[in-house]
Amino acid sequence: MTRPKAKFVAAALATMLAGGMAAAETREITIGTGSASGVYRIAGETICRLLNRDTARHGLHCQTRGTGGSIHNIEAIRSGALDFGIVQSDVQYLATKGQGQFKDSGPFKDLRAVFAVYPEPLVVLARDKSGVARFEDFRGKRFNVGNPGSGTRTTIDMLLAAAGMSTNDFSRASELSPDEHGKALCENRIDGLGYVVGNPAANLQAITKACNAHLVPLTGPAVDRLVVETPYFAYTTIPGGTYPGNRDAVRSFGVVATFVTSAKVPNETVHAVASAVFEHFDEFRKQHPIFAYLHPMDTVHSGLTAPLHDGAFRYFRERGWIRRGD
């Protein structure tokens, strides 16, 4: 073999080996989101896209997985089936305590918060001409309480208990997913629905436009008790005009969508994810109207009821957003 040809073969072999090593070193990570029409999907896909821009540098490749929602994501992270997930702050809290739907599986001691994403009030819609003006008016009517395993279902169950109600107070309590409940409302198969979601949500915009559904305010003693007694609930207002045909602002209460992981996920991985999001935060905020008014400091200090992951803590301390003793 001639020397030039030998050099060419050696160079080609080196390139192949280097490429093989790079491919072998790339670590796949998964983010659990929610329904196909929800904001969780948009948030998760945006985080993955921002992270995947620098795969060659940090060796991480991200993909999202549609799931049944917050509770599913928590349990999948616990089992190792997911690396990260987007969950409601109340579900995050219950998981750390081993309460509610986590009573049988016990406290998730390795659950770690990474950052808050956006506020999520409970939005209640009623069918046009249903005669519903307040939540208690759904007694004796058909109401969709949300699919089992979702954060929506958890919040509605808590509201019912605070109001001295149960699913037995409805003539039918359906368990449709967010991808199904709009069609059911417009086809007069249910009289109302609840959905914990960031606003404006395309899912709810379609419903209010297609069949004149109206927002139902969530106020009164039951809501007051929930907000006062639980650390992860807060009052919120859905601005007038957020949804077609709903000109007036409507009071509600809600939680915060949070991004979580496990203590078993390496610090370097979590640091890289946080860096990818916050180094391109302006771009992140452009991906959905609900992200438009987010501020980095809010994402560090709102709704994080699980301990902060060490990798996230290191990144936020580097940015000066938290102090060493926080």
XYZ file of N, CA, C and O in Angstrom, residues 34 107 110 174 221 235 257 276:
32
model
N -47.775 15.272 28.402
C -49.183 15.069 28.706
C -49.940 14.754 27.432
O -49.430 14.043 26.570
N -43.764 7.727 49.942
C -43.078 8.963 49.567
C -41.999 8.714 48.520
O -41.252 7.733 48.611
N -36.626 10.484 46.324
C -35.641 10.936 45.340
C -36.202 11.951 44.353
O -35.484 12.376 43.440
N -67.971 11.657 34.220
C -67.184 11.008 33.163
C -65.701 11.245 33.402
O -65.297 12.149 34.129
N -66.166 29.989 49.924
C -65.499 29.392 51.087
C -64.671 28.146 50.770
O -63.589 27.967 51.342
N -54.675 31.958 44.325
C -55.731 32.572 43.527
C -55.161 33.023 42.179
O -53.987 33.386 42.078
N -47.235 24.500 36.883
C -46.603 23.405 36.158
C -45.115 23.435 36.456
O -44.473 24.482 36.346
N -29.638 24.936 28.890
C -30.252 25.014 27.556
C -31.502 25.877 27.581
O -31.750 26.652 26.646
